[in-house]
Amino acid sequence: MALLVMKFGGSSVADAEAMRRVAQRVVAAHRAGDRVAVVVSAMGDTTDDLLDLAGQISPGTPPEREMDMLLSAGERISMALLAMAIEQLGVPARSYTGAQAGMRTDTAHGRARLLDVQPDRVRRTVEDGAVAIVAGFQGISTDDDITTLGRGGSDTTAVALAAALGADVCEIYTDVDGLYTADPRIVPSARRVTRITIEETLEMAAHGAKILHLRAVEYARRFQVPLHVRSSFSDQEGTWILVGRPLTEDTMEEPIISGIAHDTSLGKVTAVGIPDRPGAAAAVVGAVAQAGVAIDMIVQNVSTSNAETSDISFTLPEADGRTAVAAVRALQEQMGFADVLYTSHVGKLSLVGAGMRSNPSVASRLFSALADAGVNIEMISTSEIRISVICDQSDLEEGVRSVHTAFDLDAEEEAVVYGGSGR
Ligand code: ADP
Ligand code: ASP
Ligand code: MG
């Protein structure tokens, strides 16, 4: 008898019919003898709709505490309806908010981090032979206020619950049949990956493949939670994410490249004409970190304006652009540099694969494929299992398709995207 955590994303519970389909799947697992805890997201685009509504009532910055109270309601609707649908099929089910499920977080509204997970009630419910349903993406802070974990955070709730319950597997049900070699919405010929290491999955998630919340993958790695990403719309086996297992003989036949992630949510800041002396980069990057902005990629070059000076450019989440520019501008007079420039709509393409570290031809093949697609590379960064390039956002999709083909990743059949808006 296995203990399963099954997580269903928004498109899997978008309406009453979808909700009934999910209930049937949960009941089938329960009837097969497994103990089942479920995590649900808000129905369809509910979270976006609630955000819009808040924007109409409170333009600018609505109070964070109330925003979390509002957004957490989306998942509460889903959990109660799913419990009803499961009861309809003759299996007892009880729903719990994040707070009731023991999800204790810090006080950072909108991006709260889990501090402690004590799902006693969930455990008792499951041991009683009922299905427990937990609202994703939310918790209760150390100040006893309702918090949310950030967009896409239900994946993290699911993995944290699976870790705390000691579940055998955490199944992430979504609107595609697993993790693909690229986003199937951009590359219809993307290929489903059958198995992938957690390190590669981390790189994919960290660099824009939004199929899994990055923090969920980090959590799964830390607590060794096996993940199975699959579709709630089909019975196909999905993608197994291997935890604590490096590539070994049985996985040696896997291709060198596991996938291409792309990110369209970046901006780029350039400080122009910085006097070339030790400590300059530390001052610029330090000021941005002080402002609470996480920098993605950094390059320093001899300045375009004066050879005695240098330019420092870095990429960052677009949403943090204004804060970062202000932080760098505050240094301008004191450090004596010429200007601060900001570019929005920057794109990033990342090629990920644990097998590519010992293969020197990978980078040249990547750059040739981008050149063939007419993509101008602005920045490059590498890790042991990833090469990322920054380019104009409007070139990104074409670049991803060209690189996908150049690495022989194209499948014969088109990938199926079952539903949802994909945002
Ligand atoms: P859910 O609502 O189930 O959480 P998401 O919309 O958050 O679903 O994530 C699923 C989407 O992730 C897919 O519809 C797909 O467009 C996108 N995606 C991005 N990169 C990949 C990838 N490499 N493999 C599969 N899906 C991907
Ligand atoms: N409903 C939340 C969102 O749309 C959380 C989630 O679905 O994971 O971001
Ligand atoms: Mg998601």
Short mmCIF file of C-alpha atoms and ligand atoms in Angstrom, two decimals:
data_model
loop_
_atom_site.label_atom_id
_atom_site.label_comp_id
_atom_site.label_asym_id
_atom_site.label_seq_id
_atom_site.Cartn_x
_atom_site.Cartn_y
_atom_site.Cartn_z
CA MET A 1 0.00 0.00 0.00
CA ALA A 2 1.59 3.23 -1.16
CA LEU A 3 1.16 6.73 0.20
CA LEU A 4 0.60 9.14 -2.68
CA VAL A 5 0.51 12.90 -2.87
CA MET A 6 -1.36 13.92 -6.04
CA LYS A 7 -1.18 17.60 -7.06
CA PHE A 8 -3.58 19.04 -9.64
CA GLY A 9 -2.83 22.37 -11.31
CA GLY A 10 -5.37 25.02 -12.28
CA SER A 11 -6.13 23.73 -15.77
CA SER A 12 -6.83 20.26 -14.34
CA VAL A 13 -9.67 21.64 -12.19
CA ALA A 14 -10.87 24.44 -14.47
CA ASP A 15 -14.60 23.58 -14.34
CA ALA A 16 -17.07 21.13 -12.80
CA GLU A 17 -16.45 18.50 -15.44
CA ALA A 18 -12.68 18.68 -14.98
CA MET A 19 -13.18 18.52 -11.23
CA ARG A 20 -15.20 15.30 -11.64
CA ARG A 21 -12.49 13.80 -13.83
CA VAL A 22 -9.89 14.55 -11.17
CA ALA A 23 -12.16 13.06 -8.50
CA GLN A 24 -12.41 9.85 -10.51
CA ARG A 25 -8.65 9.61 -10.78
CA VAL A 26 -8.23 10.16 -7.04
CA VAL A 27 -10.91 7.61 -6.24
CA ALA A 28 -9.31 5.06 -8.58
CA ALA A 29 -6.01 5.39 -6.68
CA HIS A 30 -7.85 5.11 -3.36
CA ARG A 31 -9.80 2.04 -4.51
CA ALA A 32 -6.56 0.45 -5.70
CA GLY A 33 -5.53 0.48 -2.05
CA ASP A 34 -3.28 3.54 -1.91
CA ARG A 35 -3.56 6.17 0.80
CA VAL A 36 -4.05 9.51 -0.92
CA ALA A 37 -3.44 13.16 -0.02
CA VAL A 38 -4.30 15.68 -2.73
CA VAL A 39 -3.07 19.24 -3.28
CA VAL A 40 -5.14 21.51 -5.53
CA SER A 41 -4.60 24.85 -7.26
CA ALA A 42 -7.25 27.46 -7.89
CA MET A 43 -9.65 26.70 -10.77
CA GLY A 44 -8.42 27.81 -14.22
CA ASP A 45 -7.55 31.49 -14.26
CA THR A 46 -9.05 32.25 -10.83
CA THR A 47 -5.81 33.61 -9.38
CA ASP A 48 -5.40 36.02 -12.31
CA ASP A 49 -9.03 37.09 -12.02
CA LEU A 50 -8.62 37.80 -8.31
CA LEU A 51 -5.50 39.83 -9.04
CA ASP A 52 -7.42 41.87 -11.64
CA LEU A 53 -10.22 42.46 -9.21
CA ALA A 54 -7.84 43.68 -6.53
CA GLY A 55 -6.28 46.01 -9.10
CA GLN A 56 -9.67 47.56 -9.83
CA ILE A 57 -10.40 48.15 -6.15
CA SER A 58 -6.94 49.18 -5.13
CA PRO A 59 -4.78 50.45 -8.01
CA GLY A 60 -1.07 50.61 -7.21
CA THR A 61 -0.08 48.41 -4.34
CA PRO A 62 -2.95 46.76 -2.45
CA PRO A 63 -2.22 45.86 1.20
CA GLU A 64 -0.15 42.67 1.11
CA ARG A 65 -1.98 41.00 3.96
CA GLU A 66 -5.34 41.41 2.28
CA MET A 67 -3.93 40.36 -1.07
CA ASP A 68 -2.88 37.01 0.40
CA MET A 69 -6.24 36.59 2.11
CA LEU A 70 -7.89 37.18 -1.27
CA LEU A 71 -5.63 34.92 -3.35
CA SER A 72 -5.78 32.05 -0.86
CA ALA A 73 -9.55 31.93 -1.47
CA GLY A 74 -8.99 30.51 -4.99
CA GLU A 75 -7.51 27.29 -3.66
CA ARG A 76 -10.16 27.04 -0.93
CA ILE A 77 -12.89 26.96 -3.57
CA SER A 78 -11.13 24.13 -5.41
CA MET A 79 -10.49 22.01 -2.34
CA ALA A 80 -14.09 22.12 -1.13
CA LEU A 81 -15.53 21.33 -4.57
CA LEU A 82 -13.09 18.48 -5.08
CA ALA A 83 -13.99 17.03 -1.67
CA MET A 84 -17.66 17.14 -2.70
CA ALA A 85 -16.91 15.47 -6.03
CA ILE A 86 -15.00 12.68 -4.30
CA GLU A 87 -17.78 12.18 -1.72
CA GLN A 88 -20.21 11.93 -4.65
CA LEU A 89 -18.25 8.89 -5.81
CA GLY A 90 -18.70 7.27 -2.41
CA VAL A 91 -15.28 7.89 -0.87
CA PRO A 92 -14.94 10.05 2.26
CA ALA A 93 -12.90 13.23 1.70
CA ARG A 94 -11.97 16.19 3.88
CA SER A 95 -10.44 19.47 2.74
CA TYR A 96 -7.93 21.58 4.68
CA THR A 97 -6.57 25.07 4.20
CA GLY A 98 -2.80 25.51 4.27
CA ALA A 99 -3.06 26.65 7.89
CA GLN A 100 -5.07 23.57 8.88
CA ALA A 101 -2.57 21.38 7.07
CA GLY A 102 0.22 22.79 9.24
CA MET A 103 2.03 24.88 6.60
CA ARG A 104 3.88 27.43 8.77
CA THR A 105 5.65 30.18 6.83
CA ASP A 106 7.62 33.36 7.37
CA THR A 107 5.80 36.71 7.15
CA ALA A 108 6.80 37.65 3.57
CA HIS A 109 3.37 38.09 2.01
CA GLY A 110 3.14 37.06 -1.63
CA ARG A 111 6.42 35.12 -1.52
CA ALA A 112 6.34 33.38 1.85
CA ARG A 113 8.77 30.57 2.55
CA LEU A 114 7.86 27.44 4.46
CA LEU A 115 9.47 27.23 7.89
CA ASP A 116 7.79 24.16 9.33
CA VAL A 117 5.32 21.59 7.99
CA GLN A 118 3.23 19.63 10.52
CA PRO A 119 0.38 17.96 8.62
CA ASP A 120 -1.04 16.04 11.60
CA ARG A 121 -4.65 16.37 10.54
CA VAL A 122 -3.83 15.31 7.00
CA ARG A 123 -1.98 12.27 8.32
CA ARG A 124 -4.90 11.27 10.57
CA THR A 125 -7.42 11.69 7.75
CA VAL A 126 -5.40 9.51 5.42
CA GLU A 127 -4.84 6.89 8.12
CA ASP A 128 -8.61 6.87 8.71
CA GLY A 129 -9.08 5.77 5.12
CA ALA A 130 -10.38 9.11 3.83
CA VAL A 131 -8.86 11.31 1.14
CA ALA A 132 -7.26 14.51 2.47
CA ILE A 133 -7.32 17.55 0.19
CA VAL A 134 -5.01 20.46 0.89
CA ALA A 135 -5.25 23.94 -0.59
CA GLY A 136 -2.02 24.65 -2.47
CA PHE A 137 0.12 27.80 -2.46
CA GLN A 138 -0.72 28.99 1.05
CA GLY A 139 0.22 28.83 4.69
CA ILE A 140 0.00 30.65 7.98
CA SER A 141 2.77 32.96 9.11
CA THR A 142 4.60 33.13 12.41
CA ASP A 143 2.29 36.16 13.04
CA ASP A 144 -0.76 33.94 12.40
CA ASP A 145 -1.66 35.70 9.16
CA ILE A 146 -2.54 33.90 5.94
CA THR A 147 0.32 33.93 3.44
CA THR A 148 0.86 32.76 -0.14
CA LEU A 149 4.02 31.18 -1.53
CA GLY A 150 4.26 33.01 -4.88
CA ARG A 151 2.84 32.19 -8.31
CA GLY A 152 2.97 28.50 -9.12
CA GLY A 153 3.49 27.72 -5.42
CA SER A 154 1.07 24.78 -5.23
CA ASP A 155 3.86 22.54 -6.55
CA THR A 156 5.88 23.50 -3.48
CA THR A 157 2.96 22.75 -1.15
CA ALA A 158 2.69 19.30 -2.73
CA VAL A 159 6.37 18.47 -2.39
CA ALA A 160 6.50 19.78 1.19
CA LEU A 161 3.46 17.70 2.11
CA ALA A 162 4.96 14.62 0.47
CA ALA A 163 8.21 15.14 2.40
CA ALA A 164 6.43 15.63 5.74
CA LEU A 165 4.19 12.59 5.24
CA GLY A 166 7.06 10.44 3.94
CA ALA A 167 5.04 9.77 0.76
CA ASP A 168 6.33 7.22 -1.73
CA VAL A 169 5.85 9.63 -4.61
CA CYS A 170 4.62 13.13 -5.34
CA GLU A 171 2.62 13.13 -8.58
CA ILE A 172 2.33 16.52 -10.30
CA TYR A 173 -0.68 16.43 -12.64
CA THR A 174 -0.76 19.16 -15.27
CA ASP A 175 -1.93 19.90 -18.83
CA VAL A 176 0.95 18.22 -20.69
CA ASP A 177 2.18 14.61 -20.57
CA GLY A 178 5.35 15.37 -18.62
CA LEU A 179 8.51 17.39 -18.87
CA TYR A 180 9.45 17.96 -22.50
CA THR A 181 12.70 18.88 -24.23
CA ALA A 182 11.23 22.39 -24.64
CA ASP A 183 7.93 24.11 -23.89
CA PRO A 184 5.51 22.27 -26.20
CA ARG A 185 3.57 25.50 -26.68
CA ILE A 186 6.63 26.95 -28.46
CA VAL A 187 8.08 23.78 -29.96
CA PRO A 188 5.29 21.45 -31.09
CA SER A 189 7.89 18.80 -31.97
CA ALA A 190 9.20 18.75 -28.38
CA ARG A 191 9.85 15.27 -27.04
CA ARG A 192 8.72 13.94 -23.68
CA VAL A 193 11.62 13.13 -21.37
CA THR A 194 11.06 9.79 -19.62
CA ARG A 195 13.63 10.27 -16.87
CA ILE A 196 15.71 13.24 -15.79
CA THR A 197 17.96 14.01 -12.83
CA ILE A 198 16.86 16.49 -10.22
CA GLU A 199 19.88 18.70 -11.01
CA GLU A 200 18.83 19.08 -14.64
CA THR A 201 15.26 19.73 -13.57
CA LEU A 202 16.52 22.45 -11.23
CA GLU A 203 18.38 24.12 -14.09
CA MET A 204 15.30 23.92 -16.33
CA ALA A 205 13.02 25.36 -13.63
CA ALA A 206 15.52 28.05 -12.61
CA HIS A 207 15.84 29.24 -16.20
CA GLY A 208 12.22 29.61 -17.13
CA ALA A 209 10.66 26.17 -17.75
CA LYS A 210 7.57 26.91 -15.73
CA ILE A 211 6.29 23.35 -15.62
CA LEU A 212 7.55 23.13 -12.01
CA HIS A 213 7.92 25.81 -9.35
CA LEU A 214 11.66 26.19 -8.73
CA ARG A 215 11.24 25.97 -4.97
CA ALA A 216 9.36 22.68 -5.34
CA VAL A 217 12.33 21.19 -7.16
CA GLU A 218 14.76 22.55 -4.55
CA TYR A 219 12.60 21.08 -1.81
CA ALA A 220 12.38 17.70 -3.57
CA ARG A 221 16.15 17.60 -3.85
CA ARG A 222 16.71 18.48 -0.21
CA PHE A 223 14.17 15.97 1.12
CA GLN A 224 14.68 13.34 -1.59
CA VAL A 225 11.06 13.31 -2.74
CA PRO A 226 10.55 11.30 -5.96
CA LEU A 227 8.51 13.32 -8.47
CA HIS A 228 6.37 12.09 -11.33
CA VAL A 229 5.14 14.85 -13.65
CA ARG A 230 2.19 13.73 -15.81
CA SER A 231 -1.07 14.80 -17.37
CA SER A 232 -4.42 14.72 -15.62
CA PHE A 233 -6.02 14.47 -19.08
CA SER A 234 -4.47 11.14 -20.10
CA ASP A 235 -3.24 7.88 -18.54
CA GLN A 236 0.19 8.16 -20.14
CA GLU A 237 3.22 7.62 -17.98
CA GLY A 238 4.87 11.02 -17.50
CA THR A 239 8.40 12.08 -16.55
CA TRP A 240 10.19 10.60 -13.54
CA ILE A 241 12.53 12.97 -11.78
CA LEU A 242 15.31 10.99 -10.19
CA VAL A 243 16.37 12.19 -6.77
CA GLY A 244 19.71 11.35 -5.20
CA ARG A 245 20.68 9.30 -8.24
CA PRO A 246 23.32 10.59 -10.64
CA LEU A 247 23.30 9.30 -14.19
CA THR A 248 24.45 5.68 -14.02
CA GLU A 249 24.67 2.79 -16.45
CA ASP A 250 20.95 2.42 -16.75
CA THR A 251 20.55 6.03 -17.78
CA MET A 252 23.70 6.30 -19.89
CA GLU A 253 21.75 5.93 -23.11
CA GLU A 254 19.78 9.10 -22.39
CA PRO A 255 20.65 11.89 -24.82
CA ILE A 256 23.35 14.38 -23.87
CA ILE A 257 20.92 17.27 -23.90
CA SER A 258 17.84 17.01 -21.74
CA GLY A 259 16.15 20.18 -22.79
CA ILE A 260 15.94 23.86 -23.65
CA ALA A 261 14.38 26.30 -21.22
CA HIS A 262 13.43 29.83 -22.19
CA ASP A 263 12.62 32.86 -20.11
CA THR A 264 10.77 35.93 -21.32
CA SER A 265 10.54 37.73 -18.00
CA LEU A 266 13.95 39.41 -17.86
CA GLY A 267 15.34 42.92 -18.10
CA LYS A 268 18.94 44.17 -18.43
CA VAL A 269 20.69 47.01 -16.60
CA THR A 270 23.99 48.48 -17.85
CA ALA A 271 26.19 50.87 -15.88
CA VAL A 272 28.26 52.66 -18.57
CA GLY A 273 31.80 54.02 -18.19
CA ILE A 274 32.73 52.82 -14.73
CA PRO A 275 36.30 53.89 -13.77
CA ASP A 276 38.36 50.69 -14.07
CA ARG A 277 39.50 49.95 -10.52
CA PRO A 278 39.22 47.14 -7.97
CA GLY A 279 35.93 47.15 -6.11
CA ALA A 280 33.81 48.69 -8.87
CA ALA A 281 31.87 45.50 -9.65
CA ALA A 282 31.47 44.77 -5.94
CA ALA A 283 29.95 48.21 -5.38
CA VAL A 284 27.43 47.96 -8.24
CA VAL A 285 26.38 44.39 -7.58
CA GLY A 286 26.36 45.01 -3.82
CA ALA A 287 23.97 47.95 -4.18
CA VAL A 288 21.56 45.88 -6.22
CA ALA A 289 21.68 43.01 -3.72
CA GLN A 290 21.08 45.50 -0.90
CA ALA A 291 17.91 46.56 -2.70
CA GLY A 292 16.75 42.93 -2.50
CA VAL A 293 17.04 42.19 -6.23
CA ALA A 294 18.46 38.84 -7.35
CA ILE A 295 20.83 39.26 -10.30
CA ASP A 296 20.83 36.57 -12.95
CA MET A 297 23.76 37.00 -15.35
CA ILE A 298 26.62 39.55 -15.19
CA VAL A 299 29.21 40.67 -17.77
CA GLN A 300 31.90 43.30 -17.55
CA ASN A 301 33.56 44.65 -20.70
CA VAL A 302 35.83 47.47 -21.78
CA SER A 303 33.46 50.40 -22.16
CA THR A 304 31.94 51.37 -25.44
CA SER A 305 32.35 55.02 -24.42
CA ASN A 306 35.96 55.11 -23.20
CA ALA A 307 38.70 52.42 -23.19
CA GLU A 308 39.92 53.48 -19.71
CA THR A 309 36.61 52.49 -18.23
CA SER A 310 34.36 49.43 -18.20
CA ASP A 311 30.66 48.69 -18.59
CA ILE A 312 28.87 46.28 -16.28
CA SER A 313 25.64 44.71 -17.52
CA PHE A 314 23.42 42.33 -15.63
CA THR A 315 20.07 40.67 -16.20
CA LEU A 316 17.33 40.42 -13.61
CA PRO A 317 13.59 39.73 -13.33
CA GLU A 318 11.77 42.42 -15.32
CA ALA A 319 9.57 43.17 -12.32
CA ASP A 320 12.67 44.34 -10.39
CA GLY A 321 13.98 46.64 -13.15
CA ARG A 322 12.95 49.92 -11.60
CA THR A 323 14.36 49.06 -8.16
CA ALA A 324 17.70 47.95 -9.60
CA VAL A 325 18.08 51.05 -11.81
CA ALA A 326 17.41 53.29 -8.80
CA ALA A 327 19.99 51.40 -6.74
CA VAL A 328 22.67 51.76 -9.44
CA ARG A 329 21.79 55.42 -10.13
CA ALA A 330 22.35 56.18 -6.46
CA LEU A 331 26.03 55.23 -6.97
CA GLN A 332 26.55 57.17 -10.18
CA GLU A 333 27.84 60.46 -8.81
CA GLN A 334 30.02 58.97 -6.11
CA MET A 335 31.66 56.43 -8.46
CA GLY A 336 31.74 58.82 -11.39
CA PHE A 337 30.31 56.63 -14.14
CA ALA A 338 28.67 57.97 -17.28
CA ASP A 339 25.16 56.51 -17.42
CA VAL A 340 22.71 53.79 -16.40
CA LEU A 341 20.74 52.09 -19.19
CA TYR A 342 17.80 49.75 -18.91
CA THR A 343 16.47 47.33 -21.55
CA SER A 344 13.19 45.50 -21.01
CA HIS A 345 12.01 42.47 -23.00
CA VAL A 346 15.24 40.58 -22.78
CA GLY A 347 15.04 36.86 -23.57
CA LYS A 348 17.13 33.97 -22.29
CA LEU A 349 17.62 30.57 -23.83
CA SER A 350 19.24 27.82 -21.75
CA LEU A 351 20.46 24.48 -23.00
CA VAL A 352 20.50 21.93 -20.17
CA GLY A 353 22.04 18.48 -20.00
CA ALA A 354 24.11 16.57 -17.49
CA GLY A 355 25.81 14.76 -20.34
CA MET A 356 27.22 17.87 -21.98
CA ARG A 357 29.95 18.77 -19.52
CA SER A 358 32.53 16.60 -21.26
CA ASN A 359 31.38 17.41 -24.75
CA PRO A 360 33.16 20.47 -26.17
CA SER A 361 31.16 20.64 -29.40
CA VAL A 362 27.93 21.52 -27.60
CA ALA A 363 28.63 25.25 -27.32
CA SER A 364 29.66 25.67 -30.96
CA ARG A 365 26.61 23.75 -32.15
CA LEU A 366 24.39 25.98 -29.99
CA PHE A 367 25.91 29.20 -31.31
CA SER A 368 25.71 28.02 -34.94
CA ALA A 369 22.04 27.12 -34.53
CA LEU A 370 21.34 30.58 -33.14
CA ALA A 371 23.30 32.20 -35.96
CA ASP A 372 21.28 30.20 -38.52
CA ALA A 373 18.10 31.56 -36.95
CA GLY A 374 19.51 35.11 -37.12
CA VAL A 375 19.62 35.47 -33.35
CA ASN A 376 22.18 37.94 -32.01
CA ILE A 377 23.74 36.73 -28.74
CA GLU A 378 24.22 39.50 -26.17
CA MET A 379 25.57 37.58 -23.18
CA ILE A 380 26.65 34.02 -22.43
CA SER A 381 26.96 32.13 -19.16
CA THR A 382 27.71 28.50 -18.43
CA SER A 383 27.51 26.03 -15.59
CA GLU A 384 28.55 22.39 -15.61
CA ILE A 385 25.23 21.29 -17.01
CA ARG A 386 23.90 24.42 -18.72
CA ILE A 387 24.75 27.08 -21.31
CA SER A 388 22.56 30.20 -21.33
CA VAL A 389 22.45 33.05 -23.81
CA ILE A 390 20.71 36.40 -23.61
CA CYS A 391 19.06 37.75 -26.76
CA ASP A 392 16.21 39.97 -27.86
CA GLN A 393 12.90 38.59 -26.66
CA SER A 394 11.39 38.76 -30.14
CA ASP A 395 14.06 36.32 -31.44
CA LEU A 396 13.64 33.84 -28.63
CA GLU A 397 10.98 31.44 -29.92
CA GLU A 398 12.65 31.08 -33.30
CA GLY A 399 15.97 30.50 -31.51
CA VAL A 400 14.50 27.78 -29.30
CA ARG A 401 13.08 25.93 -32.31
CA SER A 402 16.32 26.17 -34.25
CA VAL A 403 18.42 24.89 -31.31
CA HIS A 404 15.90 22.11 -30.69
CA THR A 405 16.32 20.89 -34.26
CA ALA A 406 20.11 21.34 -34.24
CA PHE A 407 20.43 18.98 -31.27
CA ASP A 408 18.21 16.34 -32.92
CA LEU A 409 15.57 16.68 -30.26
CA ASP A 410 12.57 16.89 -32.59
CA ALA A 411 10.02 14.12 -32.17
CA GLU A 412 7.95 12.73 -35.01
CA GLU A 413 4.65 13.32 -33.30
CA GLU A 414 3.37 16.64 -32.07
CA ALA A 415 3.22 17.12 -28.32
CA VAL A 416 -0.28 17.50 -26.93
CA VAL A 417 -1.17 20.51 -24.80
CA TYR A 418 -4.51 19.58 -23.26
CA GLY A 419 -5.69 22.93 -22.01
CA GLY A 420 -5.08 25.97 -19.90
CA SER A 421 -3.65 29.32 -20.80
CA GLY A 422 -0.08 28.34 -19.99
CA ARG A 423 0.60 31.45 -17.99
P1 ADP B 1 -0.36 23.89 -13.77
O1 ADP B 1 -1.54 24.80 -13.88
O2 ADP B 1 -0.73 22.44 -13.87
O3 ADP B 1 0.52 24.18 -12.58
P2 ADP B 1 1.52 25.27 -15.50
O4 ADP B 1 0.85 26.14 -16.52
O5 ADP B 1 2.11 25.93 -14.30
O6 ADP B 1 0.49 24.13 -15.08
O7 ADP B 1 2.66 24.40 -16.17
C1 ADP B 1 2.38 23.62 -17.32
C2 ADP B 1 2.89 24.34 -18.56
O8 ADP B 1 4.31 24.44 -18.49
C3 ADP B 1 2.63 23.63 -19.86
O9 ADP B 1 1.35 23.90 -20.37
C4 ADP B 1 3.75 24.16 -20.76
O10 ADP B 1 3.30 25.20 -21.62
C5 ADP B 1 4.75 24.79 -19.78
N1 ADP B 1 6.13 24.32 -19.96
C6 ADP B 1 7.22 25.12 -20.02
N2 ADP B 1 8.32 24.41 -20.22
C7 ADP B 1 7.95 23.12 -20.32
C8 ADP B 1 8.65 21.89 -20.53
N3 ADP B 1 9.98 21.86 -20.69
N4 ADP B 1 7.95 20.74 -20.56
C9 ADP B 1 6.60 20.75 -20.39
N5 ADP B 1 5.87 21.88 -20.19
C10 ADP B 1 6.53 23.06 -20.15
N1 ASP B 2 -3.08 29.47 -8.00
C1 ASP B 2 -1.72 29.89 -7.87
C2 ASP B 2 -1.23 30.50 -9.17
O1 ASP B 2 -1.98 30.60 -10.13
C3 ASP B 2 -0.81 28.80 -7.38
C4 ASP B 2 -0.64 27.63 -8.32
O2 ASP B 2 -1.47 27.40 -9.19
O3 ASP B 2 0.34 26.91 -8.15
O4 ASP B 2 -0.11 30.93 -9.25
MG MG B 3 2.18 25.44 -12.21
#
